[in-house]
mmCIF file of C-alpha atoms in Angstrom:
data_model
loop_
_atom_site.group_PDB
_atom_site.id
_atom_site.type_symbol
_atom_site.label_atom_id
_atom_site.label_comp_id
_atom_site.label_asym_id
_atom_site.label_seq_id
_atom_site.Cartn_x
_atom_site.Cartn_y
_atom_site.Cartn_z
ATOM 1 C CA UNK A 1 92.658 -22.590 -15.596
ATOM 2 C CA UNK A 2 92.767 -20.876 -18.986
ATOM 3 C CA UNK A 3 90.714 -23.690 -20.519
ATOM 4 C CA UNK A 4 88.250 -23.589 -17.609
ATOM 5 C CA UNK A 5 87.760 -19.854 -18.055
ATOM 6 C CA UNK A 6 87.297 -20.140 -21.817
ATOM 7 C CA UNK A 7 84.800 -22.967 -21.437
ATOM 8 C CA UNK A 8 82.996 -21.118 -18.636
ATOM 9 C CA UNK A 9 82.842 -17.985 -20.763
ATOM 10 C CA UNK A 10 81.324 -19.947 -23.663
ATOM 11 C CA UNK A 11 78.673 -21.393 -21.353
ATOM 12 C CA UNK A 12 78.045 -17.844 -20.081
ATOM 13 C CA UNK A 13 77.538 -16.575 -23.648
ATOM 14 C CA UNK A 14 75.017 -19.342 -24.378
ATOM 15 C CA UNK A 15 73.118 -18.704 -21.148
ATOM 16 C CA UNK A 16 73.985 -21.997 -19.480
ATOM 17 C CA UNK A 17 74.409 -20.333 -16.080
ATOM 18 C CA UNK A 18 74.997 -23.363 -13.872
ATOM 19 C CA UNK A 19 77.678 -24.850 -16.114
ATOM 20 C CA UNK A 20 79.313 -21.448 -16.502
ATOM 21 C CA UNK A 21 79.221 -20.758 -12.754
ATOM 22 C CA UNK A 22 80.857 -24.068 -11.873
ATOM 23 C CA UNK A 23 83.853 -23.309 -14.113
ATOM 24 C CA UNK A 24 84.109 -19.568 -13.458
ATOM 25 C CA UNK A 25 83.906 -20.057 -9.684
ATOM 26 C CA UNK A 26 86.972 -22.307 -9.899
ATOM 27 C CA UNK A 27 88.966 -19.670 -11.759
ATOM 28 C CA UNK A 28 87.766 -16.598 -9.819
ATOM 29 C CA UNK A 29 89.213 -17.912 -6.561
ATOM 30 C CA UNK A 30 92.775 -18.222 -7.884
ATOM 31 C CA UNK A 31 94.054 -14.656 -7.574
ATOM 32 C CA UNK A 32 97.271 -15.267 -9.520
ATOM 33 C CA UNK A 33 95.358 -16.562 -12.541
ATOM 34 C CA UNK A 34 95.527 -14.360 -15.657
ATOM 35 C CA UNK A 35 91.729 -14.647 -15.825
ATOM 36 C CA UNK A 36 91.107 -13.819 -12.126
ATOM 37 C CA UNK A 37 89.372 -10.496 -12.856
ATOM 38 C CA UNK A 38 87.604 -11.830 -15.975
ATOM 39 C CA UNK A 39 86.173 -14.818 -14.114
ATOM 40 C CA UNK A 40 84.958 -12.590 -11.281
ATOM 41 C CA UNK A 41 83.322 -10.164 -13.711
ATOM 42 C CA UNK A 42 81.291 -12.851 -15.470
ATOM 43 C CA UNK A 43 80.596 -14.786 -12.266
ATOM 44 C CA UNK A 44 79.231 -11.502 -10.919
ATOM 45 C CA UNK A 45 76.643 -11.387 -13.700
ATOM 46 C CA UNK A 46 75.555 -14.958 -12.984
ATOM 47 C CA UNK A 47 75.231 -14.191 -9.256
ATOM 48 C CA UNK A 48 73.221 -11.075 -10.141
ATOM 49 C CA UNK A 49 70.972 -13.152 -12.406
ATOM 50 C CA UNK A 50 70.405 -15.574 -9.500
ATOM 51 C CA UNK A 51 69.812 -12.650 -7.106
ATOM 52 C CA UNK A 52 72.798 -13.612 -4.954
ATOM 53 C CA UNK A 53 73.610 -9.950 -4.433
ATOM 54 C CA UNK A 54 76.366 -10.396 -1.840
ATOM 55 C CA UNK A 55 78.332 -12.744 -4.082
ATOM 56 C CA UNK A 56 77.731 -10.507 -7.100
ATOM 57 C CA UNK A 57 79.006 -7.488 -5.164
ATOM 58 C CA UNK A 58 82.159 -9.308 -4.108
ATOM 59 C CA UNK A 59 82.843 -10.420 -7.698
ATOM 60 C CA UNK A 60 82.336 -6.958 -9.207
ATOM 61 C CA UNK A 61 84.499 -5.357 -6.508
ATOM 62 C CA UNK A 62 87.371 -7.667 -7.468
ATOM 63 C CA UNK A 63 86.797 -7.030 -11.180
ATOM 64 C CA UNK A 64 86.736 -3.247 -10.643
ATOM 65 C CA UNK A 65 90.427 -3.259 -9.636
ATOM 66 C CA UNK A 66 91.342 -4.409 -13.159
ATOM 67 C CA UNK A 67 91.770 -1.762 -15.886
ATOM 68 C CA UNK A 68 89.518 -3.747 -18.242
ATOM 69 C CA UNK A 69 86.565 -3.410 -15.859
ATOM 70 C CA UNK A 70 87.143 -0.244 -13.821
ATOM 71 C CA UNK A 71 84.873 1.679 -16.216
ATOM 72 C CA UNK A 72 82.185 -1.032 -16.205
ATOM 73 C CA UNK A 73 81.918 -2.540 -12.713
ATOM 74 C CA UNK A 74 81.204 0.629 -10.631
ATOM 75 C CA UNK A 75 77.624 0.850 -11.908
ATOM 76 C CA UNK A 76 76.903 -2.726 -10.841
ATOM 77 C CA UNK A 77 78.596 -2.184 -7.477
ATOM 78 C CA UNK A 78 76.457 0.898 -6.785
ATOM 79 C CA UNK A 79 73.315 -0.894 -7.929
ATOM 80 C CA UNK A 80 74.074 -3.925 -5.749
ATOM 81 C CA UNK A 81 74.555 -1.813 -2.637
ATOM 82 C CA UNK A 82 71.132 -0.343 -3.400
ATOM 83 C CA UNK A 83 69.608 -3.811 -3.792
ATOM 84 C CA UNK A 84 71.179 -4.784 -0.465
ATOM 85 C CA UNK A 85 69.566 -1.762 1.200
ATOM 86 C CA UNK A 86 72.763 0.199 1.858
ATOM 87 C CA UNK A 87 71.794 3.513 0.263
ATOM 88 C CA UNK A 88 74.755 5.415 1.712
ATOM 89 C CA UNK A 89 77.273 2.959 0.207
ATOM 90 C CA UNK A 90 75.369 3.036 -3.090
ATOM 91 C CA UNK A 91 75.550 6.840 -3.153
ATOM 92 C CA UNK A 92 79.235 6.891 -2.209
ATOM 93 C CA UNK A 93 80.149 4.474 -5.009
ATOM 94 C CA UNK A 94 77.886 6.205 -7.508
ATOM 95 C CA UNK A 95 79.404 9.609 -6.764
ATOM 96 C CA UNK A 96 82.943 8.205 -6.873
ATOM 97 C CA UNK A 97 82.273 6.577 -10.263
ATOM 98 C CA UNK A 98 80.790 9.779 -11.708
ATOM 99 C CA UNK A 99 83.930 11.684 -10.715
ATOM 100 C CA UNK A 100 85.976 9.365 -12.947
ATOM 101 C CA UNK A 101 86.070 9.968 -16.683
ATOM 102 C CA UNK A 102 84.726 7.661 -19.391
ATOM 103 C CA UNK A 103 82.374 5.564 -17.266
ATOM 104 C CA UNK A 104 80.631 3.216 -19.696
ATOM 105 C CA UNK A 105 77.370 3.438 -17.717
ATOM 106 C CA UNK A 106 77.541 7.169 -16.951
ATOM 107 C CA UNK A 107 73.912 7.777 -17.964
ATOM 108 C CA UNK A 108 72.686 4.880 -15.792
ATOM 109 C CA UNK A 109 74.857 6.068 -12.893
ATOM 110 C CA UNK A 110 73.177 9.490 -13.097
ATOM 111 C CA UNK A 111 69.766 7.834 -13.101
ATOM 112 C CA UNK A 112 70.679 5.731 -10.066
ATOM 113 C CA UNK A 113 72.153 8.728 -8.241
ATOM 114 C CA UNK A 114 68.949 10.650 -8.904
ATOM 115 C CA UNK A 115 66.842 7.807 -7.482
ATOM 116 C CA UNK A 116 69.076 7.494 -4.418
ATOM 117 C CA UNK A 117 68.938 11.213 -3.660
ATOM 118 C CA UNK A 118 65.161 11.160 -4.219
ATOM 119 C CA UNK A 119 64.825 8.350 -1.662
ATOM 120 C CA UNK A 120 66.864 10.476 0.746
ATOM 121 C CA UNK A 121 64.340 13.295 0.077
ATOM 122 C CA UNK A 122 67.183 15.495 -1.172
ATOM 123 C CA UNK A 123 65.109 16.733 -4.100
ATOM 124 C CA UNK A 124 67.278 19.721 -5.051
ATOM 125 C CA UNK A 125 70.336 17.509 -5.517
ATOM 126 C CA UNK A 126 68.320 14.762 -7.225
ATOM 127 C CA UNK A 127 66.856 17.154 -9.817
ATOM 128 C CA UNK A 128 69.918 17.715 -12.070
ATOM 129 C CA UNK A 129 70.760 13.983 -12.146
ATOM 130 C CA UNK A 130 67.204 13.001 -13.096
ATOM 131 C CA UNK A 131 66.908 15.888 -15.578
ATOM 132 C CA UNK A 132 70.122 14.867 -17.341
ATOM 133 C CA UNK A 133 69.008 11.249 -17.476
ATOM 134 C CA UNK A 134 65.497 11.979 -18.791
ATOM 135 C CA UNK A 135 66.906 14.383 -21.414
ATOM 136 C CA UNK A 136 68.925 11.530 -22.966
ATOM 137 C CA UNK A 137 66.035 9.052 -23.211
ATOM 138 C CA UNK A 138 63.718 8.567 -26.172
ATOM 139 C CA UNK A 139 61.232 6.743 -23.948
ATOM 140 C CA UNK A 140 61.071 7.667 -20.268
ATOM 141 C CA UNK A 141 59.954 5.212 -17.582
ATOM 142 C CA UNK A 142 57.025 6.287 -15.401
ATOM 143 C CA UNK A 143 59.075 6.294 -12.199
ATOM 144 C CA UNK A 144 61.776 8.539 -13.684
ATOM 145 C CA UNK A 145 59.248 11.030 -15.023
ATOM 146 C CA UNK A 146 57.325 11.104 -11.747
ATOM 147 C CA UNK A 147 60.445 11.641 -9.644
ATOM 148 C CA UNK A 148 61.735 14.406 -11.938
ATOM 149 C CA UNK A 149 58.335 16.141 -11.965
ATOM 150 C CA UNK A 150 58.115 15.845 -8.169
ATOM 151 C CA UNK A 151 61.564 17.460 -7.862
ATOM 152 C CA UNK A 152 60.381 20.353 -10.053
ATOM 153 C CA UNK A 153 57.257 20.578 -7.855
ATOM 154 C CA UNK A 154 59.406 20.744 -4.704
ATOM 155 C CA UNK A 155 61.594 23.460 -6.248
ATOM 156 C CA UNK A 156 58.394 25.379 -7.179
ATOM 157 C CA UNK A 157 59.145 25.248 -10.900
ATOM 158 C CA UNK A 158 55.435 24.871 -11.571
ATOM 159 C CA UNK A 159 55.547 24.933 -15.386
ATOM 160 C CA UNK A 160 58.095 22.116 -15.614
ATOM 161 C CA UNK A 161 56.205 20.155 -12.959
ATOM 162 C CA UNK A 162 52.999 20.547 -14.994
ATOM 163 C CA UNK A 163 54.766 19.493 -18.193
ATOM 164 C CA UNK A 164 55.942 16.271 -16.499
ATOM 165 C CA UNK A 165 52.812 15.369 -14.538
ATOM 166 C CA UNK A 166 50.601 15.872 -17.632
ATOM 167 C CA UNK A 167 52.427 12.959 -19.273
ATOM 168 C CA UNK A 168 51.300 10.688 -16.405
ATOM 169 C CA UNK A 169 47.583 11.353 -16.886
ATOM 170 C CA UNK A 170 46.887 7.869 -18.286
ATOM 171 C CA UNK A 171 48.584 5.963 -15.448
ATOM 172 C CA UNK A 172 45.853 4.090 -13.572
ATOM 173 C CA UNK A 173 47.470 3.423 -10.218
ATOM 174 C CA UNK A 174 48.310 5.304 -7.017
ATOM 175 C CA UNK A 175 51.280 6.974 -8.719
ATOM 176 C CA UNK A 176 48.970 8.232 -11.476
ATOM 177 C CA UNK A 177 46.426 9.516 -8.935
ATOM 178 C CA UNK A 178 49.134 11.251 -6.933
ATOM 179 C CA UNK A 179 50.492 12.794 -10.137
ATOM 180 C CA UNK A 180 47.078 14.253 -10.968
ATOM 181 C CA UNK A 181 46.743 15.697 -7.469
ATOM 182 C CA UNK A 182 50.176 17.330 -7.774
ATOM 183 C CA UNK A 183 49.318 18.478 -11.311
ATOM 184 C CA UNK A 184 46.155 20.152 -10.033
ATOM 185 C CA UNK A 185 48.092 21.796 -7.197
ATOM 186 C CA UNK A 186 50.693 23.056 -9.690
ATOM 187 C CA UNK A 187 47.929 24.551 -11.859
ATOM 188 C CA UNK A 188 46.507 26.330 -8.812
ATOM 189 C CA UNK A 189 49.948 27.799 -8.098
ATOM 190 C CA UNK A 190 49.947 29.470 -11.535
ATOM 191 C CA UNK A 191 46.255 30.422 -11.078
ATOM 192 C CA UNK A 192 45.014 28.123 -13.870
ATOM 193 C CA UNK A 193 41.722 27.063 -12.258
ATOM 194 C CA UNK A 194 40.461 25.285 -15.381
ATOM 195 C CA UNK A 195 43.580 23.099 -15.595
ATOM 196 C CA UNK A 196 43.372 22.388 -11.872
ATOM 197 C CA UNK A 197 39.720 21.362 -12.137
ATOM 198 C CA UNK A 198 40.440 18.914 -14.981
ATOM 199 C CA UNK A 199 43.360 17.399 -13.094
ATOM 200 C CA UNK A 200 41.294 16.990 -9.900
ATOM 201 C CA UNK A 201 38.558 15.294 -11.958
ATOM 202 C CA UNK A 202 41.135 12.851 -13.354
#
């Protein structure tokens, strides 16, 4: 089993997923193997790559009980629940992971928690998670910036909403159009009619 794991791991590192999966799947089912958790962790990545989310979730859950992976696996577990459409389970696992210290993916967990709360329309709770995430990024994704700006809009922090929505002025899709409408509305709230007019024109 040790040789199978080592060979499977080498195939994993070289991106030969099928060969790696065949070997790792052998090892990950033997729970008294010294590489039981290791094999599940790497098999979880292969399952995730192949979009077999249920298998990936099962693998990462097993790996998370091992001290080598209990600071790594919770992010993937939370993400997989989200992919599987179970937002409540995703939020529960995300929150639980963030309560633990030294999570390797703490920043990503905060981003995910922000997205989950946003989907639940709990904008006040989503705001600090998204704000903390955006503050740590050199380049911010459109979705993150929009959701953060929308949270500021909902909390009537018009200046911060304007600051965010202005950065989405060049986005040529429905999200960009919606951003400009919300930008214009925010300008009207602070009685900046010129800014509102320009945003409505965009």
